[in-house]
Amino acid sequence: MERDVMNYDLLIVGAGPAGLAAAIRAKQLAQAENREISVCVLEKGAQVGAHILSGAVIDPIALNELLPDWRAQGAPVRTAVSEDRFLLLGETGSRRIPNALQPPLMHNHGAYIVSLGELCAWLGEQAEALGVEIYPGFAAAEMLYDGDGGVLGVLTGDMGRDARGAETARFAPGMELRAAYTLIAEGARGSLTRELEGHFDLRRGVSPQKYGIGFKELWRVPAERHRPGLVQHTLGWPLGRATGGGSFIYHYGEQRVAIGFVVHLDYANPFLSPFDEFQRFKMHPEIRPLLAGAERLGYGARAIAEGGLQSIPELVFPGGALIGCSAGMVNVPRIKGTHNAMKSGMLAAEAACAALAEGRAHDRLAAYPEALRRSWVWRDLDAVRNVKPWLSRLGTFAGSALGGMEMWLAALGLRAPWTLRHRKADHDCLTPAAQAERIAYPKPDGVVAFDRLASIALSNIAHDDDQPCHLRLKDAGVPIRINLPRYDAPEQRYCPAAVYEIVGEPDAPALQINAQNCIHCKTCDIKDPTQNIVWVPPEGGSGPTFVGM
């Protein structure tokens, strides 16, 4: 097939914080040195920010470095954190943990509550003003390699194929985008990252990546209950001691409250439904009054890379690098990764620009991981490197206590002499259904708690049903032959968007995939116990359009 070919100096896949920071930094360096560098950013969402979902309380350290005058330039970063609260929830009550008992790095003084989607849209404008070419609505479908196996760029997905893969009247073949260096910034559990990890064996010698699923709803609350700048987190109910996770509630903007819930995906009970745990959480007497008379405006869910320092793969390969959450830059106890993602993109851009200035191309950007290890990113992640392993080993409360002790040591300039590895990938953690306790979830009341279909209606999904299914099964028989009898088809419960249904039972059960419901969280690709489900990008521009998230 004849395809168009476009050539660049630097190609970036993903218009999130890491990718846009890399693009901006590359152009800044080029201008400072009075030379031209062509930079292209590909974004699978219909617009920049459409697929961005985060809490989000951000540490502005990277933004300060990248664009020191961001306030004067009108960045949508306006609500400074004014109050921190941390609660332990029981089934009917709560207990506040005094701020003085929490390690200093858990405090949010100097941080801001933002819509990360709005911030990325603004960063996109700054990048374009510098001459960066940004192409939303184009999904990078696969990597391009040279004869020696090095990366040449990416191939975008074809447009206009029907559900059987045949060309329709609107067919347009994907393009080859080639570059001297390609930076992968597609976020947690990206399809290209997975391909590159296999192709270059990038995960050799590191712990398996760990993940959580993070839910977020955006609410408009009555003015008398709105506390701009309030940041509240909780641990405990409704999750059991052995299941990691917790909630966040952030007050910002014009009567806006971001309310969310994270469930670590190394949970064991196949009957657990992360979505229903979130809905049940909102019914707690400590939480429900906030939402009385409020209006739910948005809903979404997204995988979070939680493995930390031990799970970061080899970051560079011939022709490119992994940046941001493609590598895994989240500080789990702080629930923050934007600052680290942006800084990683900036450092990768600096390494790429230096290489281009030397006339190099398609080799390893060794200066990038070296600079990252010398940076505050590495120190930020090193201080909390054992928190997630302690949680996985000991559960929420004992794990939090030991993790907190290590964070206090770090605050005092001391470093624990051990680094704990992650023992198992999340998909290996489920127990058989016969050995697990069923969970009875309350029926949604339609006031503060809702079902999946009512929720995804707020995700603004655009998906042409007549296109190839982007949720691929390696073996179409596995869901019924293995997952259903052994784990009671957990894909019905871990998916937050009603994508997977068992239909036709009990006589002739079958797995029905409602791909048009997908909100691109990637949980199925992570948690499927047989690793039979493979998430790949659908046609460019498909999926949710998160607004204000």
Coordinates of C-alpha atoms in Angstrom, one line a residue:
M1 CA 0.0 0.0 0.0
E2 CA 1.3 3.4 -0.9
R3 CA 1.5 5.7 2.1
D4 CA 2.4 9.3 2.7
V5 CA 5.7 9.8 4.5
M6 CA 6.4 12.8 6.7
N7 CA 9.9 13.5 8.2
Y8 CA 10.8 15.3 11.4
D9 CA 13.7 15.8 13.7
L10 CA 11.7 14.9 16.7
L11 CA 8.4 12.9 16.8
I12 CA 6.4 12.7 20.1
V13 CA 3.5 10.3 20.5
G14 CA 1.0 11.7 23.0
A15 CA -0.1 15.2 23.8
G16 CA -0.1 14.8 27.6
P17 CA 2.1 16.7 30.1
A18 CA 5.3 14.7 29.2
G19 CA 4.9 15.0 25.5
L20 CA 4.0 18.6 25.4
A21 CA 6.7 19.6 27.8
A22 CA 9.2 17.7 25.6
A23 CA 8.0 19.6 22.5
I24 CA 8.1 23.0 24.2
R25 CA 11.6 22.3 25.6
A26 CA 12.9 21.2 22.2
K27 CA 11.7 24.4 20.5
Q28 CA 13.0 26.6 23.4
L29 CA 16.5 25.1 23.0
A30 CA 16.4 25.4 19.2
Q31 CA 15.4 29.1 19.5
A32 CA 18.1 29.7 22.1
E33 CA 20.7 28.2 19.8
N34 CA 19.3 30.0 16.7
R35 CA 18.7 26.8 14.7
E36 CA 15.7 24.9 13.4
I37 CA 14.3 21.7 14.8
S38 CA 11.1 20.2 13.3
V39 CA 8.9 18.8 16.1
C40 CA 5.6 16.8 15.6
V41 CA 3.2 15.7 18.3
L42 CA 0.6 13.0 17.5
E43 CA -2.5 12.7 19.7
K44 CA -5.1 10.0 19.4
G45 CA -7.8 12.1 21.0
A46 CA -10.1 14.3 18.9
Q47 CA -8.4 17.3 20.5
V48 CA -5.6 18.0 22.9
G49 CA -6.8 17.2 26.4
A50 CA -9.7 15.0 25.2
H51 CA -8.2 11.8 26.7
I52 CA -6.5 13.5 29.7
L53 CA -7.9 12.4 33.1
S54 CA -6.3 13.1 36.4
G55 CA -7.3 14.4 39.9
A56 CA -5.4 16.7 39.8
V57 CA -3.3 18.4 42.4
I58 CA 0.0 19.4 40.7
D59 CA 3.4 20.3 42.1
P60 CA 4.3 23.3 39.9
I61 CA 8.1 22.7 40.0
A62 CA 8.3 21.4 36.4
L63 CA 6.0 24.1 35.1
N64 CA 8.1 26.7 36.8
E65 CA 11.2 25.5 35.1
L66 CA 9.5 25.1 31.7
L67 CA 7.5 28.3 31.5
P68 CA 8.5 30.5 34.4
D69 CA 6.0 33.2 33.5
W70 CA 3.0 30.8 33.2
R71 CA 0.9 33.0 35.5
A72 CA 1.3 36.0 33.2
Q73 CA 0.7 33.8 30.1
G74 CA -2.8 32.8 31.5
A75 CA -2.2 29.1 32.4
P76 CA -5.4 27.6 33.9
V77 CA -3.6 27.0 37.2
R78 CA -5.6 29.2 39.6
T79 CA -6.7 27.4 42.8
A80 CA -3.8 27.1 45.3
V81 CA -4.2 24.4 47.9
S82 CA -5.3 26.1 51.2
E83 CA -6.2 23.1 53.4
D84 CA -5.2 19.4 53.7
R85 CA -7.4 16.8 55.3
F86 CA -6.7 13.1 55.6
L87 CA -9.4 10.7 56.9
L88 CA -9.6 7.1 57.9
L89 CA -13.1 5.8 57.0
G90 CA -15.0 3.1 58.8
E91 CA -18.4 1.9 57.6
T92 CA -20.3 4.7 59.3
G93 CA -17.8 7.1 60.7
S94 CA -14.4 8.6 60.2
R95 CA -11.2 9.7 62.0
R96 CA -9.0 12.5 60.9
I97 CA -5.2 12.0 60.9
P98 CA -3.5 15.1 62.2
N99 CA -1.4 16.8 59.5
A100 CA 1.6 16.9 61.9
L101 CA 1.8 13.1 61.9
Q102 CA 2.1 12.9 58.2
P103 CA 5.5 13.0 56.4
P104 CA 6.3 16.5 55.0
L105 CA 6.2 15.2 51.4
M106 CA 2.5 14.4 51.9
H107 CA 1.7 18.0 52.5
N108 CA 0.3 20.0 49.5
H109 CA 1.5 23.5 50.5
G110 CA 2.5 25.3 47.3
A111 CA 0.5 22.9 45.0
Y112 CA -2.5 23.7 42.8
I113 CA -5.8 22.0 42.0
V114 CA -6.3 22.0 38.2
S115 CA -8.1 20.3 35.4
L116 CA -5.2 18.5 33.8
G117 CA -7.1 18.3 30.5
E118 CA -7.4 22.1 30.5
L119 CA -3.7 22.5 31.4
C120 CA -2.7 20.2 28.5
A121 CA -4.8 22.2 26.1
W122 CA -3.0 25.3 27.2
L123 CA 0.4 23.7 26.9
G124 CA -0.6 22.6 23.4
E125 CA -1.2 26.3 22.6
Q126 CA 2.2 27.3 23.9
A127 CA 3.8 24.5 21.9
E128 CA 2.1 25.6 18.7
A129 CA 3.1 29.2 19.3
L130 CA 6.7 28.0 19.3
G131 CA 6.2 26.2 15.9
V132 CA 5.4 22.6 17.1
E133 CA 3.1 20.7 14.7
I134 CA 0.3 19.0 16.7
Y135 CA -2.0 16.5 15.0
P136 CA -5.0 15.4 17.1
G137 CA -7.2 12.7 15.9
F138 CA -4.3 10.5 14.7
A139 CA -3.5 7.3 16.6
A140 CA 0.0 5.8 16.3
A141 CA -0.8 2.2 15.5
E142 CA 2.7 0.6 15.3
M143 CA 6.4 1.4 15.3
L144 CA 8.5 1.6 12.2
Y145 CA 11.9 -0.1 12.4
D146 CA 15.0 0.1 10.2
G147 CA 16.9 -3.0 8.9
D148 CA 18.8 -3.3 12.2
G149 CA 15.7 -3.1 14.4
G150 CA 16.1 0.5 15.4
V151 CA 13.2 2.9 15.6
L152 CA 12.5 5.0 12.5
G153 CA 9.1 6.5 13.6
V154 CA 5.5 5.3 13.7
L155 CA 2.7 4.3 11.4
T156 CA -0.7 6.0 12.1
G157 CA -3.8 3.9 11.9
D158 CA -5.9 3.5 8.8
M159 CA -9.1 5.4 8.7
G160 CA -12.3 4.2 7.2
R161 CA -12.2 0.4 7.6
D162 CA -15.4 -1.4 8.5
A163 CA -15.8 -3.9 11.3
R164 CA -14.5 -6.7 9.2
G165 CA -11.4 -4.7 8.2
A166 CA -12.5 -4.0 4.7
E167 CA -12.0 -0.6 3.1
T168 CA -15.0 1.7 2.9
A169 CA -15.7 4.7 0.7
R170 CA -14.0 7.0 3.3
F171 CA -10.9 4.8 3.5
A172 CA -7.6 6.7 4.0
P173 CA -4.4 4.7 4.7
G174 CA -2.3 5.6 7.7
M175 CA 0.8 7.7 7.2
E176 CA 4.5 7.0 8.0
L177 CA 5.9 9.6 10.3
R178 CA 9.7 9.3 10.5
A179 CA 12.1 11.1 12.8
A180 CA 15.6 11.1 14.0
Y181 CA 14.2 10.4 17.4
T182 CA 10.8 9.3 18.6
L183 CA 9.6 9.9 22.2
I184 CA 6.8 7.8 23.5
A185 CA 4.5 9.7 25.8
E186 CA 1.3 7.7 25.5
G187 CA 0.6 7.3 29.2
A188 CA 0.1 4.2 31.4
R189 CA 0.0 0.8 29.6
G190 CA 0.3 2.2 26.1
S191 CA 0.2 -0.1 23.2
L192 CA 3.5 1.2 21.6
T193 CA 5.2 1.0 25.0
R194 CA 4.2 -2.6 25.3
E195 CA 5.5 -3.3 21.7
L196 CA 8.8 -1.6 22.4
E197 CA 9.3 -3.4 25.8
G198 CA 9.0 -6.7 23.9
H199 CA 11.0 -5.7 20.9
F200 CA 14.0 -4.4 22.9
D201 CA 13.5 -6.4 26.1
L202 CA 13.3 -3.2 28.1
R203 CA 11.8 -4.8 31.2
R204 CA 14.7 -7.2 31.7
G205 CA 15.8 -7.1 35.3
V206 CA 13.1 -4.8 36.7
S207 CA 10.0 -5.5 38.7
P208 CA 6.7 -5.9 36.9
Q209 CA 4.8 -2.6 36.5
K210 CA 2.0 -2.2 39.0
Y211 CA -1.2 -0.3 38.3
G212 CA -4.3 1.2 39.9
I213 CA -7.6 2.2 38.3
G214 CA -8.5 5.8 39.1
F215 CA -12.0 7.1 38.8
K216 CA -13.0 10.7 38.6
E217 CA -16.3 12.5 38.6
L218 CA -16.7 16.3 38.3
W219 CA -19.5 17.8 40.3
R220 CA -21.0 21.3 40.7
V221 CA -21.9 21.7 44.4
P222 CA -23.9 24.4 46.1
A223 CA -21.9 27.5 46.9
E224 CA -22.4 27.1 50.7
R225 CA -20.6 23.7 50.6
H226 CA -17.8 24.8 48.2
R227 CA -14.4 25.3 49.9
P228 CA -11.9 26.4 47.2
G229 CA -8.4 25.0 47.9
L230 CA -9.6 22.1 50.1
V231 CA -7.8 18.8 49.4
Q232 CA -9.2 15.7 51.2
H233 CA -8.0 12.1 50.9
T234 CA -9.3 9.0 52.6
L235 CA -8.2 5.5 53.3
G236 CA -10.2 2.5 54.5
W237 CA -13.9 1.8 53.8
P238 CA -15.3 0.6 51.5
L239 CA -12.1 -1.3 50.6
G240 CA -11.0 -4.2 52.9
R241 CA -7.6 -4.2 54.6
A242 CA -6.0 -6.3 51.9
T243 CA -7.1 -4.1 49.0
G244 CA -5.1 -1.0 48.4
G245 CA -6.7 2.3 47.4
G246 CA -8.4 5.4 48.6
S247 CA -10.3 8.5 47.6
F248 CA -9.7 12.2 46.8
I249 CA -12.0 15.2 46.9
Y250 CA -10.6 18.5 45.5
H251 CA -12.5 21.8 45.7
Y252 CA -11.6 24.3 43.0
G253 CA -12.9 26.7 40.3
E254 CA -16.5 27.9 40.2
Q255 CA -18.2 25.5 42.6
R256 CA -16.4 22.6 41.1
V257 CA -15.5 19.5 43.1
A258 CA -13.4 16.6 41.7
I259 CA -14.3 13.5 43.5
G260 CA -12.4 10.3 42.8
F261 CA -11.4 6.8 43.9
V262 CA -8.4 4.7 43.2
V263 CA -8.3 0.9 43.5
H264 CA -4.9 -0.9 43.2
L265 CA -5.2 -3.6 40.6
D266 CA -3.4 -6.2 42.6
Y267 CA -6.6 -7.0 44.4
A268 CA -7.4 -10.7 44.8
N269 CA -11.2 -11.1 44.9
P270 CA -12.5 -11.6 41.4
F271 CA -16.0 -10.5 42.6
L272 CA -14.6 -7.0 43.5
S273 CA -15.9 -4.3 41.2
P274 CA -13.8 -1.1 41.4
F275 CA -16.6 0.9 39.8
D276 CA -19.1 -0.2 42.4
E277 CA -16.6 0.4 45.2
F278 CA -16.4 4.0 44.0
Q279 CA -20.2 4.4 43.9
R280 CA -20.5 2.9 47.3
F281 CA -17.9 5.2 48.7
K282 CA -20.0 8.2 47.8
M283 CA -22.9 6.9 50.0
H284 CA -20.7 7.2 53.1
P285 CA -22.2 9.6 55.7
E286 CA -19.0 11.6 55.6
I287 CA -19.2 12.1 51.8
R288 CA -22.9 12.0 50.9
P289 CA -23.8 15.4 52.4
L290 CA -21.3 17.2 50.1
L291 CA -23.2 15.9 47.0
A292 CA -26.7 16.6 48.2
G293 CA -28.3 18.9 45.7
A294 CA -25.2 18.9 43.5
E295 CA -25.0 18.1 39.8
R296 CA -22.7 15.5 38.3
L297 CA -21.0 16.9 35.2
G298 CA -18.4 14.4 34.1
Y299 CA -17.1 10.8 34.6
G300 CA -14.0 8.9 33.5
A301 CA -11.5 6.3 34.6
R302 CA -7.8 5.7 33.8
A303 CA -5.1 3.3 34.6
I304 CA -2.3 4.6 36.8
A305 CA 1.3 3.3 36.7
E306 CA 2.1 2.6 40.4
G307 CA 5.2 0.5 40.3
G308 CA 7.6 3.4 41.0
L309 CA 11.3 3.3 40.7
Q310 CA 11.6 -0.5 40.8
S311 CA 9.3 -0.8 37.8
I312 CA 10.8 1.8 35.5
P313 CA 12.1 -0.1 32.4
E314 CA 15.2 0.7 30.3
L315 CA 14.2 4.2 29.1
V316 CA 16.1 4.4 25.8
F317 CA 16.4 2.3 22.7
P318 CA 17.9 3.0 19.2
G319 CA 16.0 5.9 17.9
G320 CA 13.9 7.0 20.9
A321 CA 12.9 6.9 24.5
L322 CA 10.0 6.4 26.9
I323 CA 8.9 9.5 28.9
G324 CA 6.2 10.3 31.5
C325 CA 3.8 7.6 32.4
S326 CA 4.9 5.4 29.5
A327 CA 7.9 4.8 31.8
G328 CA 6.0 5.2 35.1
M329 CA 6.7 8.4 36.9
V330 CA 3.9 8.5 39.5
N331 CA 4.7 9.1 43.2
V332 CA 2.1 6.8 44.7
P333 CA 1.7 8.2 48.2
R334 CA 1.7 11.8 47.0
I335 CA -0.8 10.8 44.2
K336 CA 1.2 13.0 41.8
G337 CA 3.0 12.3 38.6
T338 CA 2.5 15.4 36.4
H339 CA 5.6 17.2 37.6
N340 CA 7.8 14.1 37.1
A341 CA 6.3 13.4 33.7
M342 CA 6.9 16.9 32.5
K343 CA 10.5 16.9 33.8
S344 CA 11.2 13.6 32.1
G345 CA 10.0 15.0 28.8
M346 CA 12.2 18.1 29.2
L347 CA 15.3 16.0 30.0
A348 CA 14.6 13.7 27.0
A349 CA 14.1 16.7 24.7
E350 CA 17.4 18.1 26.0
A351 CA 19.2 14.8 25.2
A352 CA 17.6 14.7 21.7
C353 CA 18.5 18.3 20.9
A354 CA 22.1 17.7 21.9
A355 CA 22.3 14.6 19.7
L356 CA 20.8 16.5 16.8
A357 CA 23.3 19.3 17.2
E358 CA 26.0 16.6 16.9
G359 CA 24.5 15.3 13.7
R360 CA 23.3 12.1 15.3
A361 CA 20.1 10.2 14.6
H362 CA 18.5 6.8 15.4
D363 CA 20.9 6.0 18.2
R364 CA 20.5 5.6 22.0
L365 CA 19.9 8.9 23.9
A366 CA 22.1 7.7 26.9
A367 CA 22.2 11.2 28.3
Y368 CA 18.5 11.1 29.1
P369 CA 18.4 8.4 31.7
E370 CA 21.7 9.7 33.2
A371 CA 20.2 13.2 33.6
L372 CA 17.0 11.7 35.0
R373 CA 19.0 9.8 37.7
R374 CA 20.7 13.1 38.7
S375 CA 17.4 15.1 38.8
W376 CA 14.9 15.8 41.5
V377 CA 12.6 13.3 39.8
W378 CA 14.7 10.4 40.9
R379 CA 15.0 11.8 44.4
D380 CA 11.2 12.2 44.5
L381 CA 10.6 8.6 43.5
D382 CA 13.4 7.1 45.5
A383 CA 12.0 8.5 48.8
V384 CA 8.8 6.5 48.3
R385 CA 10.1 3.5 46.4
N386 CA 9.1 1.0 49.1
V387 CA 5.6 2.3 49.9
K388 CA 3.8 0.4 47.2
P389 CA 5.6 -2.9 47.9
W390 CA 4.7 -2.5 51.6
L391 CA 1.1 -2.0 50.8
S392 CA 1.1 -5.1 48.5
R393 CA 2.7 -7.2 51.2
L394 CA 1.0 -6.1 54.3
G395 CA -2.2 -4.4 53.3
T396 CA -3.4 -0.9 53.7
F397 CA -2.8 -0.1 57.4
A398 CA 0.4 -2.0 58.2
G399 CA 1.8 -1.1 54.8
S400 CA 0.9 2.6 55.2
A401 CA 2.6 2.6 58.7
L402 CA 5.9 1.2 57.4
G403 CA 5.8 3.3 54.2
G404 CA 5.2 6.4 56.4
M405 CA 8.2 5.5 58.6
E406 CA 10.4 5.4 55.5
M407 CA 9.0 8.7 54.2
W408 CA 9.8 10.3 57.6
L409 CA 13.3 8.9 57.4
A410 CA 13.7 10.4 53.9
A411 CA 12.5 13.8 55.3
L412 CA 15.3 13.6 57.9
G413 CA 17.9 12.9 55.2
L414 CA 18.1 9.1 55.9
R415 CA 17.5 6.3 53.4
A416 CA 16.4 2.8 54.2
P417 CA 19.1 0.4 53.2
W418 CA 16.7 -1.9 51.3
T419 CA 14.6 -1.7 48.1
L420 CA 11.7 -4.1 47.9
R421 CA 10.8 -5.6 44.6
H422 CA 7.3 -6.2 43.4
R423 CA 6.5 -9.9 43.5
K424 CA 3.7 -10.4 41.0
A425 CA 2.1 -8.6 38.1
D426 CA -1.5 -7.5 38.8
H427 CA -3.0 -10.1 36.5
D428 CA -1.4 -12.9 38.6
C429 CA -3.1 -11.7 41.8
L430 CA -6.7 -13.0 41.3
T431 CA -7.8 -16.0 43.3
P432 CA -10.3 -18.5 41.8
A433 CA -13.9 -17.6 42.3
A434 CA -14.6 -20.8 44.2
Q435 CA -12.2 -19.6 46.9
A436 CA -13.5 -16.0 47.1
E437 CA -16.4 -14.3 48.8
R438 CA -19.1 -12.7 46.7
I439 CA -19.7 -9.0 47.2
A440 CA -23.2 -7.6 47.3
Y441 CA -23.2 -4.0 46.1
P442 CA -26.1 -1.6 46.9
K443 CA -28.3 -0.6 44.0
P444 CA -27.3 2.9 42.7
D445 CA -29.8 5.5 43.9
G446 CA -29.4 7.8 40.9
V447 CA -28.7 10.7 43.3
V448 CA -25.1 10.2 44.4
A449 CA -24.4 6.7 43.0
F450 CA -25.0 5.6 39.4
D451 CA -24.6 2.7 37.1
R452 CA -22.0 2.3 34.4
L453 CA -24.2 3.3 31.4
A454 CA -25.5 6.5 33.1
S455 CA -21.8 7.3 33.9
I456 CA -20.3 6.9 30.5
A457 CA -23.0 9.1 29.1
L458 CA -21.0 11.9 30.7
S459 CA -17.8 10.8 29.0
N460 CA -18.8 12.2 25.6
I461 CA -17.8 9.0 23.7
A462 CA -17.5 9.2 19.9
H463 CA -17.0 5.8 18.4
D464 CA -18.1 4.5 15.0
D465 CA -19.5 1.0 15.6
D466 CA -18.5 0.0 12.1
Q467 CA -14.8 -0.1 12.6
P468 CA -12.4 -3.0 13.6
C469 CA -12.7 -3.9 17.3
H470 CA -9.8 -2.4 19.2
L471 CA -10.2 -4.9 22.1
R472 CA -8.6 -8.0 20.6
L473 CA -8.6 -11.5 22.0
K474 CA -5.6 -13.6 21.4
D475 CA -7.8 -16.7 21.7
A476 CA -11.6 -16.1 21.4
G477 CA -12.3 -19.3 23.4
V478 CA -10.4 -18.3 26.6
P479 CA -13.2 -16.0 28.1
I480 CA -15.7 -18.9 28.3
R481 CA -13.3 -21.8 28.5
I482 CA -11.1 -20.3 31.3
N483 CA -12.2 -16.9 32.7
L484 CA -15.9 -17.8 33.2
P485 CA -15.5 -21.1 35.2
R486 CA -12.3 -20.2 37.0
Y487 CA -12.9 -16.5 37.9
D488 CA -16.6 -15.9 37.1
A489 CA -15.7 -13.6 34.2
P490 CA -14.0 -10.8 36.1
E491 CA -13.9 -8.6 33.0
Q492 CA -17.6 -7.9 33.7
R493 CA -16.6 -6.2 37.0
Y494 CA -13.1 -4.6 36.5
C495 CA -14.2 -2.7 33.4
P496 CA -15.7 0.7 34.4
A497 CA -17.7 1.1 31.2
A498 CA -19.8 -2.0 30.6
V499 CA -17.7 -3.1 27.7
Y500 CA -17.7 -6.8 28.6
E501 CA -20.9 -8.8 29.1
I502 CA -21.5 -12.5 29.4
V503 CA -24.7 -13.2 27.3
G504 CA -26.7 -16.3 26.5
E505 CA -26.0 -18.1 29.8
P506 CA -26.5 -20.6 31.2
D507 CA -27.1 -22.7 28.1
A508 CA -24.7 -21.1 25.7
P509 CA -22.6 -18.4 27.4
A510 CA -20.6 -16.0 25.2
L511 CA -18.5 -12.9 25.8
Q512 CA -20.0 -9.8 24.2
I513 CA -17.6 -6.9 23.7
N514 CA -19.3 -3.5 23.5
A515 CA -16.3 -1.6 22.2
Q516 CA -18.3 1.5 21.6
N517 CA -18.5 2.0 25.4
C518 CA -14.7 2.0 25.9
I519 CA -13.3 5.0 27.8
H520 CA -9.6 4.0 27.2
C521 CA -8.7 3.1 30.7
K522 CA -6.7 0.0 29.7
T523 CA -7.7 -2.0 32.8
C524 CA -8.7 -5.0 30.7
D525 CA -5.2 -5.2 29.2
I526 CA -3.8 -5.1 32.7
K527 CA -6.1 -7.2 34.9
D528 CA -7.2 -10.0 32.5
P529 CA -5.9 -13.0 34.4
T530 CA -5.0 -14.9 31.2
Q531 CA -3.6 -11.8 29.5
N532 CA -5.8 -12.7 26.5
I533 CA -7.2 -9.1 26.0
V534 CA -5.0 -6.7 24.1
W535 CA -6.0 -3.1 23.9
V536 CA -4.9 -1.2 20.8
P537 CA -6.0 2.3 19.7
P538 CA -9.2 2.5 17.7
E539 CA -9.6 4.8 14.7
G540 CA -8.1 8.2 15.5
G541 CA -10.4 10.6 17.2
S542 CA -12.4 7.8 18.8
G543 CA -13.1 7.4 22.4
P544 CA -14.1 9.9 25.2
T545 CA -13.8 13.6 25.1
F546 CA -13.4 14.5 28.8
V547 CA -14.4 18.1 29.5
G548 CA -12.9 19.9 32.4
M549 CA -11.3 16.7 33.7

